[in-house]
Coordinates of C-alpha atoms and ligand atoms in Angstrom, one line a residue:
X197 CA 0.0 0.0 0.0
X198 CA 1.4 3.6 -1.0
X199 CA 1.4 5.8 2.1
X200 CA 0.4 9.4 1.3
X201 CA 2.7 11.9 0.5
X202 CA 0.9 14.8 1.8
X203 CA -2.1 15.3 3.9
X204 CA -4.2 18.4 4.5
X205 CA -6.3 18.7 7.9
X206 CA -9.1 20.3 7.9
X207 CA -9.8 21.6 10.8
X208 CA -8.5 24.2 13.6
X209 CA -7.1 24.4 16.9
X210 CA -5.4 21.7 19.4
X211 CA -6.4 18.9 17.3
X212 CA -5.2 20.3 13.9
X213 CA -1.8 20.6 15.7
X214 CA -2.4 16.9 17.1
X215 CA -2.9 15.6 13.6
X216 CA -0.2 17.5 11.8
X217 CA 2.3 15.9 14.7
X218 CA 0.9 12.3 13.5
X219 CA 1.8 13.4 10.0
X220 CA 5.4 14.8 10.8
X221 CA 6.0 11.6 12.4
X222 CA 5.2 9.6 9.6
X223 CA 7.1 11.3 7.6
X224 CA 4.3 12.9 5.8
X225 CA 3.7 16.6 4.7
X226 CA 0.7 18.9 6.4
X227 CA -1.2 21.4 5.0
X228 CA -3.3 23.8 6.7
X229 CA -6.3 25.7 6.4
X230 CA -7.3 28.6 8.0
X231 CA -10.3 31.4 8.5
X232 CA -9.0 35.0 8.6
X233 CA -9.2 34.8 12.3
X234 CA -7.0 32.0 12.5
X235 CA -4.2 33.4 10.1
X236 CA -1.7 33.8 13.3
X237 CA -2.6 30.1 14.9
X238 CA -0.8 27.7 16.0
X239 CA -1.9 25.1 13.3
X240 CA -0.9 27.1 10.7
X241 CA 2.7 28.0 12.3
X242 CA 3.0 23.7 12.7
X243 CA 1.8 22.9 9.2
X244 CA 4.3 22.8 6.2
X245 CA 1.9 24.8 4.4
X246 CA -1.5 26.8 4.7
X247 CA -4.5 28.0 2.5
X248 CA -7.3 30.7 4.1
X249 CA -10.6 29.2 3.6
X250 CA -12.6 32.4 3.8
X251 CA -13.8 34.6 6.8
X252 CA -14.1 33.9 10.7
X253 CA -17.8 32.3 10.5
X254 CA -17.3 28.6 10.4
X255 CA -20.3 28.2 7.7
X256 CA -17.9 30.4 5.7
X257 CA -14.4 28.6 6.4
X258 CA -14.4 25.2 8.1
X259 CA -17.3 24.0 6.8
X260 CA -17.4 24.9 3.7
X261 CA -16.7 21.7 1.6
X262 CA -15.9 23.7 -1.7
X263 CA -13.0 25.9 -0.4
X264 CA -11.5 23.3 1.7
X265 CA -11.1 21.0 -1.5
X266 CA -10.0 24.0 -3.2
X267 CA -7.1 24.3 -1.0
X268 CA -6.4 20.4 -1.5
X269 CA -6.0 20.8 -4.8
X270 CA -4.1 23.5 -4.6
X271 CA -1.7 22.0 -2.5
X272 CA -1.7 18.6 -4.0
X273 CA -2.4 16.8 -0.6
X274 CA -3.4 13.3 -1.4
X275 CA -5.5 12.8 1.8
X276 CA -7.7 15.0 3.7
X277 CA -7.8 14.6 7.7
X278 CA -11.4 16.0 9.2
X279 CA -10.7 15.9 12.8
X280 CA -13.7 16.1 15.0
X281 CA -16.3 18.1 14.9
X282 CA -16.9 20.5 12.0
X283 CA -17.4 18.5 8.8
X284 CA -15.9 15.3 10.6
X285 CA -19.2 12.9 10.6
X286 CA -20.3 14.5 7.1
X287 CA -21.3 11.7 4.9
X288 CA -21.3 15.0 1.7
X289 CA -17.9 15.8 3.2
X290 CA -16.5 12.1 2.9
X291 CA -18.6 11.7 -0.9
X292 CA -17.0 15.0 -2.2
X293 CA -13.2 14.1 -0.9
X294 CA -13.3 10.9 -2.7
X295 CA -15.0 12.5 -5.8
X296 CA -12.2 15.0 -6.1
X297 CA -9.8 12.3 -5.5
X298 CA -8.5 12.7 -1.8
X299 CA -8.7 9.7 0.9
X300 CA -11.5 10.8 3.5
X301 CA -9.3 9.9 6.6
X302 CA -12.2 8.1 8.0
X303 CA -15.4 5.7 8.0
X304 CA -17.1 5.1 4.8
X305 CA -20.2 8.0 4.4
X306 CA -22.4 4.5 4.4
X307 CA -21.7 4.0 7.9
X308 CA -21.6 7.6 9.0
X309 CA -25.3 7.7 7.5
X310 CA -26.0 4.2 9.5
X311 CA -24.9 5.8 12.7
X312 CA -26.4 9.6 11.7
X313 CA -30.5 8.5 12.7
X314 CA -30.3 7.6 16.3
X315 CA -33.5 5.6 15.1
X316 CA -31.6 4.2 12.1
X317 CA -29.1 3.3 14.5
X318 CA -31.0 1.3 17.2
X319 CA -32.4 -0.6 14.2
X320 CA -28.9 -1.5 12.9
X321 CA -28.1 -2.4 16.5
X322 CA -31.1 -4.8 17.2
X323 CA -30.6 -6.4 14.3
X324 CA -26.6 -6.9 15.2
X325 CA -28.3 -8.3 18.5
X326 CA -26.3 -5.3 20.5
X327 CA -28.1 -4.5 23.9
X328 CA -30.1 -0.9 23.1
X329 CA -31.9 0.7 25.5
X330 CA -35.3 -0.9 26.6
X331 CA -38.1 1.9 24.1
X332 CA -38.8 2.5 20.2
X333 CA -36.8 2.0 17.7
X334 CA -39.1 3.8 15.3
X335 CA -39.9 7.5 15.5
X336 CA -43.8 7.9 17.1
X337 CA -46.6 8.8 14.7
X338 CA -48.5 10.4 18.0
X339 CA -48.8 12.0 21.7
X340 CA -51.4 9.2 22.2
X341 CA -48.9 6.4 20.9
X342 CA -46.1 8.1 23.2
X343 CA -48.3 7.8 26.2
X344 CA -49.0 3.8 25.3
X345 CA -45.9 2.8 25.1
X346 CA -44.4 5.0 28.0
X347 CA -46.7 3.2 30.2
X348 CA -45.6 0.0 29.0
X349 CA -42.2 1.1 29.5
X350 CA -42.9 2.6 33.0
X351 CA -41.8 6.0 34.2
X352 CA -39.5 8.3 33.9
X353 CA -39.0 7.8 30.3
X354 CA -36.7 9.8 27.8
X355 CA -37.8 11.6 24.7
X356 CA -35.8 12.1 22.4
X357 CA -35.0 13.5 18.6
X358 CA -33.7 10.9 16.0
X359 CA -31.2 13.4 14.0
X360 CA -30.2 14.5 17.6
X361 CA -27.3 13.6 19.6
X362 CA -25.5 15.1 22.1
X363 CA -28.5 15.8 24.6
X364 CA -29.8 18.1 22.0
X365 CA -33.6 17.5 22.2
X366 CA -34.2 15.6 24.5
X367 CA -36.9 15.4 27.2
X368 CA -37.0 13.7 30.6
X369 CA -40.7 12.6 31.1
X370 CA -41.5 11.7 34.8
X371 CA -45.8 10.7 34.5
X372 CA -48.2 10.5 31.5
X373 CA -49.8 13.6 31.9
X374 CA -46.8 15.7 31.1
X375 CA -46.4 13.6 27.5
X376 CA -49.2 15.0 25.5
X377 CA -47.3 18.9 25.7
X378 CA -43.8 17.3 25.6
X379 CA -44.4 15.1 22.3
X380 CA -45.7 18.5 20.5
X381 CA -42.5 20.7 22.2
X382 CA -40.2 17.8 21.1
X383 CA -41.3 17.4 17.7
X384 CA -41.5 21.2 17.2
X385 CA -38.0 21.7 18.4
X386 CA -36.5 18.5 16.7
X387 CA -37.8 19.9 13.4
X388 CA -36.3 23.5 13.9
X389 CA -33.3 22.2 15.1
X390 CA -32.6 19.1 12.6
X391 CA -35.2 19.9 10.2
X392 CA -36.2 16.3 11.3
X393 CA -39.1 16.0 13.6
X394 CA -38.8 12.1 14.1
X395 CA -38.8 11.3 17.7
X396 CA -38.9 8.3 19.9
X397 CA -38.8 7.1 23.6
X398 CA -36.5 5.3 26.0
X399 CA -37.0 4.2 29.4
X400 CA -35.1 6.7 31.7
X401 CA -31.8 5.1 32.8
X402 CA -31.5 7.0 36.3
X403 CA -28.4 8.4 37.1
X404 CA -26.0 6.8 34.2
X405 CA -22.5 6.9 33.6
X406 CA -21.4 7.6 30.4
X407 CA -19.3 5.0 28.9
X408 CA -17.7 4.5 25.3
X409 CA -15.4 1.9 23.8
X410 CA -12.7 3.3 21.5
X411 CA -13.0 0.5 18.1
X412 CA -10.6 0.3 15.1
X413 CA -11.7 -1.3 11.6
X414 CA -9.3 -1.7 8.9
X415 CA -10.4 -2.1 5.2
X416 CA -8.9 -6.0 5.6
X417 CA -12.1 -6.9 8.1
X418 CA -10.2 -6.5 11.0
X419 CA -12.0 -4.6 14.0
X420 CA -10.5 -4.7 17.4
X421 CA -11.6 -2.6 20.4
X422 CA -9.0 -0.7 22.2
X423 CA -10.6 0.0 26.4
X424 CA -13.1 2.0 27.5
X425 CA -13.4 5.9 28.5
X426 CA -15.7 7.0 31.2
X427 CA -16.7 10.1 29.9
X428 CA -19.3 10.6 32.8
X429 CA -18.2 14.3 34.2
X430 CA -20.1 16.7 31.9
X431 CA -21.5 20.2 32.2
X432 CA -24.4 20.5 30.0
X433 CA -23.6 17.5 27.6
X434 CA -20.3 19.2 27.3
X435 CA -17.3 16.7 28.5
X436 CA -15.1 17.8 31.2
X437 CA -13.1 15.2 32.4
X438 CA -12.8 12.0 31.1
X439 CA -10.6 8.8 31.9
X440 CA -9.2 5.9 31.4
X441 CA -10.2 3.0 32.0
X442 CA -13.6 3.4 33.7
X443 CA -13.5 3.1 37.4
X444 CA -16.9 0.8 37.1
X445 CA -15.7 -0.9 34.7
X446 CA -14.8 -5.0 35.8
X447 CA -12.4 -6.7 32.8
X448 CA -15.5 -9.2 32.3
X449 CA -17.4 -6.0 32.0
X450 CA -14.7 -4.6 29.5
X451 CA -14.8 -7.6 27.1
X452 CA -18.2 -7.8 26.7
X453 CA -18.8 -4.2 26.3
X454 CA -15.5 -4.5 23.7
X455 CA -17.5 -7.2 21.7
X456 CA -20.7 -5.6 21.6
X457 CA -19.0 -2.6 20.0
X458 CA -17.5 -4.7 17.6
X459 CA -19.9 -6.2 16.5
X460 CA -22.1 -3.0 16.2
X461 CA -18.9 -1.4 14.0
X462 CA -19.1 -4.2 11.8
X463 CA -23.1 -4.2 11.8
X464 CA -22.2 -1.1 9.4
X465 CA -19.8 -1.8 7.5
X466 CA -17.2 0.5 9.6
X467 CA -13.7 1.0 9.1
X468 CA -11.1 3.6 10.6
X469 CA -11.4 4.9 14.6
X470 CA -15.1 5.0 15.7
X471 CA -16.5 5.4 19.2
X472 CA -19.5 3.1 20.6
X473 CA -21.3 5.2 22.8
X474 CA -23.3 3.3 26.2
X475 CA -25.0 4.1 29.2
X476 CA -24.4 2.3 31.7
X477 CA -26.8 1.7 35.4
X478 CA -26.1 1.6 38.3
X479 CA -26.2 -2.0 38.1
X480 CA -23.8 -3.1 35.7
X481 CA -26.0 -2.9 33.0
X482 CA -24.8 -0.9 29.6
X483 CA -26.9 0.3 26.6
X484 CA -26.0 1.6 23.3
X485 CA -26.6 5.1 22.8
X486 CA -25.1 6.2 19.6
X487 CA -21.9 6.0 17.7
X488 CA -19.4 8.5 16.7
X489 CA -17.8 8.0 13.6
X490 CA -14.9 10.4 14.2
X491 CA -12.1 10.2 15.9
X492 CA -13.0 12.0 19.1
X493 CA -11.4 14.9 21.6
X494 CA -10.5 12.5 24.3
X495 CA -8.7 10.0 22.3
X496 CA -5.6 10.7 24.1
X497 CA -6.3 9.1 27.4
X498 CA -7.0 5.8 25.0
X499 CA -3.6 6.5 23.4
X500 CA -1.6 6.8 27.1
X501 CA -2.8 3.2 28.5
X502 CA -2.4 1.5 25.0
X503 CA 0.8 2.7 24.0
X504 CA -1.1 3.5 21.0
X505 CA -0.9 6.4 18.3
X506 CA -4.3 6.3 16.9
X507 CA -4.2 9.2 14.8
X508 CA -1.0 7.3 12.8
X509 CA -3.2 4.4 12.7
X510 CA -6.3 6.5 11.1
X511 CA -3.9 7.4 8.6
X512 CA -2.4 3.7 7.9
X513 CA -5.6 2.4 8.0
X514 CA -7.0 5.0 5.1
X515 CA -3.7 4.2 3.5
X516 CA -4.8 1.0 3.1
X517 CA -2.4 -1.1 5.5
X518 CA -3.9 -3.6 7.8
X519 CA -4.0 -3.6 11.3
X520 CA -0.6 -4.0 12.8
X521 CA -2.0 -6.1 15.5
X522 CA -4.6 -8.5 16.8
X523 CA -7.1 -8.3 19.8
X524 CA -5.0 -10.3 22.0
X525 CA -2.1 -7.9 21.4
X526 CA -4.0 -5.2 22.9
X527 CA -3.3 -4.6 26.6
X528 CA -4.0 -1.9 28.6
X529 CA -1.8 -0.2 31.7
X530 CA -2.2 2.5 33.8
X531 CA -4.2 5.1 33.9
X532 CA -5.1 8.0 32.5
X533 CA -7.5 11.4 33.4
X534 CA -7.7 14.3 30.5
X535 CA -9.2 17.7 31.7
X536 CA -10.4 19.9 28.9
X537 CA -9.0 23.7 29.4
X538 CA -11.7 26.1 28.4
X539 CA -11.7 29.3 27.9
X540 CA -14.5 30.2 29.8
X541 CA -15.4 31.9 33.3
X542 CA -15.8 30.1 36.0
X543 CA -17.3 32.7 37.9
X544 CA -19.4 34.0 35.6
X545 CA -21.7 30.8 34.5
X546 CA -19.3 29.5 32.5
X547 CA -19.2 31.7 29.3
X548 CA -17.1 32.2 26.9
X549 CA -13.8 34.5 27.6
X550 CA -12.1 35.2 24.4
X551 CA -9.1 37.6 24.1
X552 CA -5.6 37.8 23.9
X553 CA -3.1 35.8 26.3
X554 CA -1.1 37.9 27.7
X555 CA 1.1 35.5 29.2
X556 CA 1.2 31.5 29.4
X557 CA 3.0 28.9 31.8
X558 CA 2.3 25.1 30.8
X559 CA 3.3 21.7 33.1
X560 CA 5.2 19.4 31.8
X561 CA 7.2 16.7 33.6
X562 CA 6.5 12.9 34.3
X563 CA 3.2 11.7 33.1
X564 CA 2.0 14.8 32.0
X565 CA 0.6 15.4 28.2
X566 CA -0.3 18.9 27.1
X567 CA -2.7 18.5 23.6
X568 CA -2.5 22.8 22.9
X569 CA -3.5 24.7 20.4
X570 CA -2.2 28.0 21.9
X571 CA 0.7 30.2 22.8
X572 CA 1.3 33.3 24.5
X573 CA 0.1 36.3 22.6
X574 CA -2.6 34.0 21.0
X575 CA -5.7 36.3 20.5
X576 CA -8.8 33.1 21.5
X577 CA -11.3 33.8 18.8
X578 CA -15.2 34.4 19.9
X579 CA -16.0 32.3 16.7
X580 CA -15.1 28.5 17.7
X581 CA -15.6 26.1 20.5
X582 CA -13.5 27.5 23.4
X583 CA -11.5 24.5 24.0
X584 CA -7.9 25.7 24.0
X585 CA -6.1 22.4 25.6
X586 CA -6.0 19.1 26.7
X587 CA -4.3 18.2 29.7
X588 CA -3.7 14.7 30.6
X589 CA -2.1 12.8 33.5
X590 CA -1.1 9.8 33.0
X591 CA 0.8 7.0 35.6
X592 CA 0.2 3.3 37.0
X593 CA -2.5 3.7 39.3
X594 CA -5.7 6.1 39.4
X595 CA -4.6 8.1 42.2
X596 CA -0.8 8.6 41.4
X597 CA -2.7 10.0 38.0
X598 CA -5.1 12.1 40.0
X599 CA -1.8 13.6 42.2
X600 CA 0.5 14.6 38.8
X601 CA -2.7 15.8 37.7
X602 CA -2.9 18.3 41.0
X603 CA 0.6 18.9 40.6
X604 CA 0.8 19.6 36.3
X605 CA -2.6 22.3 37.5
X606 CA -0.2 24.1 39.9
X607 CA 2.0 24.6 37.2
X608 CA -0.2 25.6 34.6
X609 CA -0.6 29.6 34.3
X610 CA -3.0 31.2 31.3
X611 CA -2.7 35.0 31.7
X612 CA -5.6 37.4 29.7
X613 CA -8.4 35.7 29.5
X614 CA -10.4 33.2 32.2
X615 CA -10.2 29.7 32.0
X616 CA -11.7 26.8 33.6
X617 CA -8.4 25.4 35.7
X618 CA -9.8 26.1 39.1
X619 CA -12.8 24.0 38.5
X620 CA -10.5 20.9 38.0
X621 CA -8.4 21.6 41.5
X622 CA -11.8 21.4 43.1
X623 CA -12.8 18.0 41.2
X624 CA -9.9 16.4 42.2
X625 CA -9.7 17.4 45.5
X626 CA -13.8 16.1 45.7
X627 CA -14.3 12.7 47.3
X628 CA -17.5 11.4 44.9
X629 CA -14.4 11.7 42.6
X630 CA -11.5 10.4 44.0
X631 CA -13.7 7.3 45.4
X632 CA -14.3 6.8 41.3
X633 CA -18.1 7.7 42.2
X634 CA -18.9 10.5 39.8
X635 CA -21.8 9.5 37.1
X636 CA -23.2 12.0 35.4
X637 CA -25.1 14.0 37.7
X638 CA -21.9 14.8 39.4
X639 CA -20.8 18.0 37.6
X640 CA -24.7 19.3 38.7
X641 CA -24.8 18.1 42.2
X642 CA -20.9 19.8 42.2
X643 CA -21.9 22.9 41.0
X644 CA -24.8 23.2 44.0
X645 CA -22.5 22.9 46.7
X646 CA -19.9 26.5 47.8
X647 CA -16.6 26.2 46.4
X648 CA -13.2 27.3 47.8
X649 CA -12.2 30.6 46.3
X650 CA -9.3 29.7 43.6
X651 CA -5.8 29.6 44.8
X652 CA -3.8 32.6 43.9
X653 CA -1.0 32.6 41.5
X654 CA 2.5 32.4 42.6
X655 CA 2.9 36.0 40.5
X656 CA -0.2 37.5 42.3
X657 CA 1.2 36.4 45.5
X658 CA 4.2 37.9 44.8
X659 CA 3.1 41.2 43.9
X660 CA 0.6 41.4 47.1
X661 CA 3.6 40.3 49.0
X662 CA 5.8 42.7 47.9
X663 CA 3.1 45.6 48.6
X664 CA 2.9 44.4 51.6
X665 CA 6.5 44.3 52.6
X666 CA 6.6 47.7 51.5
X667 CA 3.8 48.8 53.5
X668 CA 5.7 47.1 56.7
X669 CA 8.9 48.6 56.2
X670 CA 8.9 51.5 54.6
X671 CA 11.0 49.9 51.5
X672 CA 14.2 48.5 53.4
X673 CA 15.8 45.5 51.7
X674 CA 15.8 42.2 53.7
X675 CA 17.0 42.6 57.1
X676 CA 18.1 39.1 56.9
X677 CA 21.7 38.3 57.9
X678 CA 22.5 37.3 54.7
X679 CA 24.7 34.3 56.1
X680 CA 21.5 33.0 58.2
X681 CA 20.3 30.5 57.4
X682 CA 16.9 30.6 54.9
X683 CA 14.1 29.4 57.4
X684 CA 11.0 28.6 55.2
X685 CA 8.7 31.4 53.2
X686 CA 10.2 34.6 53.2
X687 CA 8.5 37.3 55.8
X688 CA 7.1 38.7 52.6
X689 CA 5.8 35.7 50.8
X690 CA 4.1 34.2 53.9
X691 CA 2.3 37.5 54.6
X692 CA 1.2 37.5 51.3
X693 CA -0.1 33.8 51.4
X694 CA -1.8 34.9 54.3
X695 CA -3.5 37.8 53.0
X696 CA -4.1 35.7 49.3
X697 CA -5.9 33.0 51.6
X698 CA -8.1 35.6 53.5
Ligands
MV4_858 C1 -30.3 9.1 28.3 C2 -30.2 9.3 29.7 C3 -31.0 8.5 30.5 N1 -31.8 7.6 30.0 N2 -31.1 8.2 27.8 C4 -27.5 12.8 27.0 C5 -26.8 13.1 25.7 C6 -27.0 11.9 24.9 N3 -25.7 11.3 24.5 C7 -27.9 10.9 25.6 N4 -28.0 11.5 27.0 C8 -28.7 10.8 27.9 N5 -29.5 9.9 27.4 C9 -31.8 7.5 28.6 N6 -32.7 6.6 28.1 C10 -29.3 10.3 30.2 C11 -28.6 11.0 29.3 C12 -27.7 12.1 29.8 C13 -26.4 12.0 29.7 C14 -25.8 10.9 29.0 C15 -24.4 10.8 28.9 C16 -23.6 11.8 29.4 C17 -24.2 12.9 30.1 C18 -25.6 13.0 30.2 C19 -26.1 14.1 30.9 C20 -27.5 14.2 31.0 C21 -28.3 13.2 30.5

């Protein structure tokens, strides 16, 4: 199989950077794109060469198919990379790459289209006898047929849009009499937001933890599953945290969780990195929910207790090479927790905080992996998901992982704009965490309870302290004999703890 010579990604941000790495180290060329906004990033300073794609709206640049082949041609790349998000799970995307000539680094559109109807896709899966969970498979024609089966189902139930995903239309239904107003809302909402109003039910799985299994399909019929990812502490159907592997997870539970995606992946006809997405009870029991069929933001924890590089392997794979391993090869070790680093405020409900950054300290050191897409000076764009970095701990056990983690976050510094670091020194300090507890009504039940105010800065400290020190003596330099010897935190630096703590 001939390897490609030249690869463009199209796509933006940490995981264009992530991609372009897998290319360098293959020996492979990267080509950029970029929106106006984006001329000065990070991706486009990493690539070997870069296109602009059109203005700063992402209907305008990113996702617009014709300009991003454009710039393939242009460039001569022989394979286009999607990432995630964006036009990563297009099946048009993936037709019109091949049409112009370029390998769609991933799935076949067939089996993006299988996956794409969450109705579709429990069809596929009952067929390929993979557990779903317990409702319809087919949209409802009416409020009345709704309340029937709900009953037969039992309360609470879940309502929910086929072309949605992602929490996006959905409705938790507690008693019959609420259904008649929900079905209309739901159907209303589903067609405004999909321009699909198909909607169907599921029994309510109370309190579930949100559970995926990373699979790989070659084009030889090879498809192997690589661990799970508890992807359970979310804020709004936005991940936050997610790890590796699950800390409800048994390895009985593993392998049979591993099969049933398997056997869903090839239910469609999939090749290249996909994601089975399950729900899993407080029992033990799991459910499919949907697939992904893109390679997804918290592949790296995957990567870190493999030993595996799956972005090189999306590109062998789409290269045509088979898989350069079996099942059996596949072991996992250690452990490993990703926080996503937003650039949003914690102290003011989470929004966006765009702007420049004025000034950037990143961890590094044992264990620690740093997935960024940005660098001091950077000016974060209003225009795109906030997500500015992954950071990952990695070591043998869960809680050696959880204490680099706590460690890598004292080191890390964005200056400029807010970011959501302090809420992950809070997580890990929380003991529903640490006890491997947290489904995914953690992040909600966490945000109802007072928080410690963030720890200062070391620079912040600093400056107090030495405006403080000041203030106490009048400007005089240490009094210290200077051949004492140093007896713990300087007079200054203590006071200033002291006043940072207050
Ligand atoms: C559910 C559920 C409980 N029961 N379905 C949310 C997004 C989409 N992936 C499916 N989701 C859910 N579906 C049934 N039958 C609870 C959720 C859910 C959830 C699932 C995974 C991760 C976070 C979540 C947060 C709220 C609700």
């Amino acid at each position: 199989m001939k390897m490609f010579q030249k690869i463009l990604v199209a796509n933006r941000g940490e995981i264009a950077v992530r991609v372009i790495r897998a290319c360098h180290e293959l020996g492979i060329a990267a080509v950029a794109v970029f929106s106006e906004v984006d001329r000065a990033a990070l991706h486009v300073q990493r690539a070997d060469e870069a296109y602009p794609i059109g203005p700063a709206p992402a209907a305008e640049s990113y996702l617009n198919i014709e300009r991003i082949l454009d710039a393939a041609k242009k460039s001569g790349a022989d394979a286009i990379h999607p990432g995630y998000g964006f036009l990563s799970e297009n099946p048009n995307f993936a037709r019109a790459c091949a049409k112009a000539g370029f390998k769609f680094i991933g799935p076949p559109p067939s089996a993006m289209e299988a996956m794409g109807s969450k109705t579709r896709a429990r069809q596929n899966m009952e067929q390929a006898g993979v557990p779903f969970v317990p409702g319809t498979a087919k949209g409802l024609r009416s409020a009345e047929e709704a309340e029937q089966l709900a009953t037969k189902l039992g309360f609470p139930v879940m309502l929910k849009a086929a072309a949605g995903g992602g929490g996006k239309g959905m409705r938790l239904i507690d008693k019959a009499a609420e259904l008649p107003s929900a079905f209309e809302a739901a159907r209303s909402e589903a067609s405004r937001a999909f321009g699909d109003d198909e909607v169907y039910l599921e029994k309510a799985i109370v309190n579930p933890r949100h559970i995926e299994m990373q699979v790989l399909a070659d084009q030889h019929g090879n498809t192997v599953y690589l661990g799970e990812r508890d992807c359970s502490i979310q804020r709004r159907h936005q991940k936050v945290v997610e790890e590796a592997p699950s800390p409800a997870v048994s390895p009985e539970m593993r392998r049979r969780m591993g099969e049933i995606a398997v056997r869903a992946a090839q239910a469609v006809g999939y090749t290249n990195a996909g994601t089975i997405e399950f729900l899993a009870d407080e029992d033990g029991n799991f459910y499919f929910l949907e697939m992904n069929t893109r390679l997804q933001v918290e592949h790296p924890v995957t990567e870190l207790i493999t030993g595996l590089d799956l972005v090189q392997l999306q590109i062998r794979i789409a290269a045509g090479q088979p898989l350069p391993f079996r099942q059996e090869d596949i072991h996992l070790r250690g452990h490993a927790i990703e926080c996503r680093v937003y650039a949003e405020d914690p102290e003011n409900n989470y929004f966006p905080s765009p702007g420049q950054i004025t000034s950037l300290t990143e961890p590094s050191g044992p264990g620690i992996r740093l997935d960024s897409g940005i660098y001091p000076g950077w000016n974060v764009p209003v225009d795109y998901d906030p997500l500015l970095a992954k950071l990952i701990g990695y070591a043998a056990s869960r809680e050696q992982a959880v204490g680099r983690l706590r460690r890598a976050l004292d080191e890390y510094y964005v200056g400029g704009i807010k970011t959501n670091l302090p809420l992950f020194r809070h997580v890990f300090e929380d003991a529903d965490f640490l006890a491997g507890k947290a489904n995914t009504g953690f992040l909600s039940r966490f945000a109802s309870r007072p928080q410690p105010a963030p720890p200062r800065r070391e620079e912040e400290i600093a400056v107090i302290g030495a405006g403080i020190f000041q203030a106490l003596t009048g400007g005089a330099t240490s009094s210290k004999n200077s051949d004492e010897p140093h007896s713990g935190p300087s007079a200054w630096k203590q006071s200033a703890r002291e006043e940072a703590l207050s």
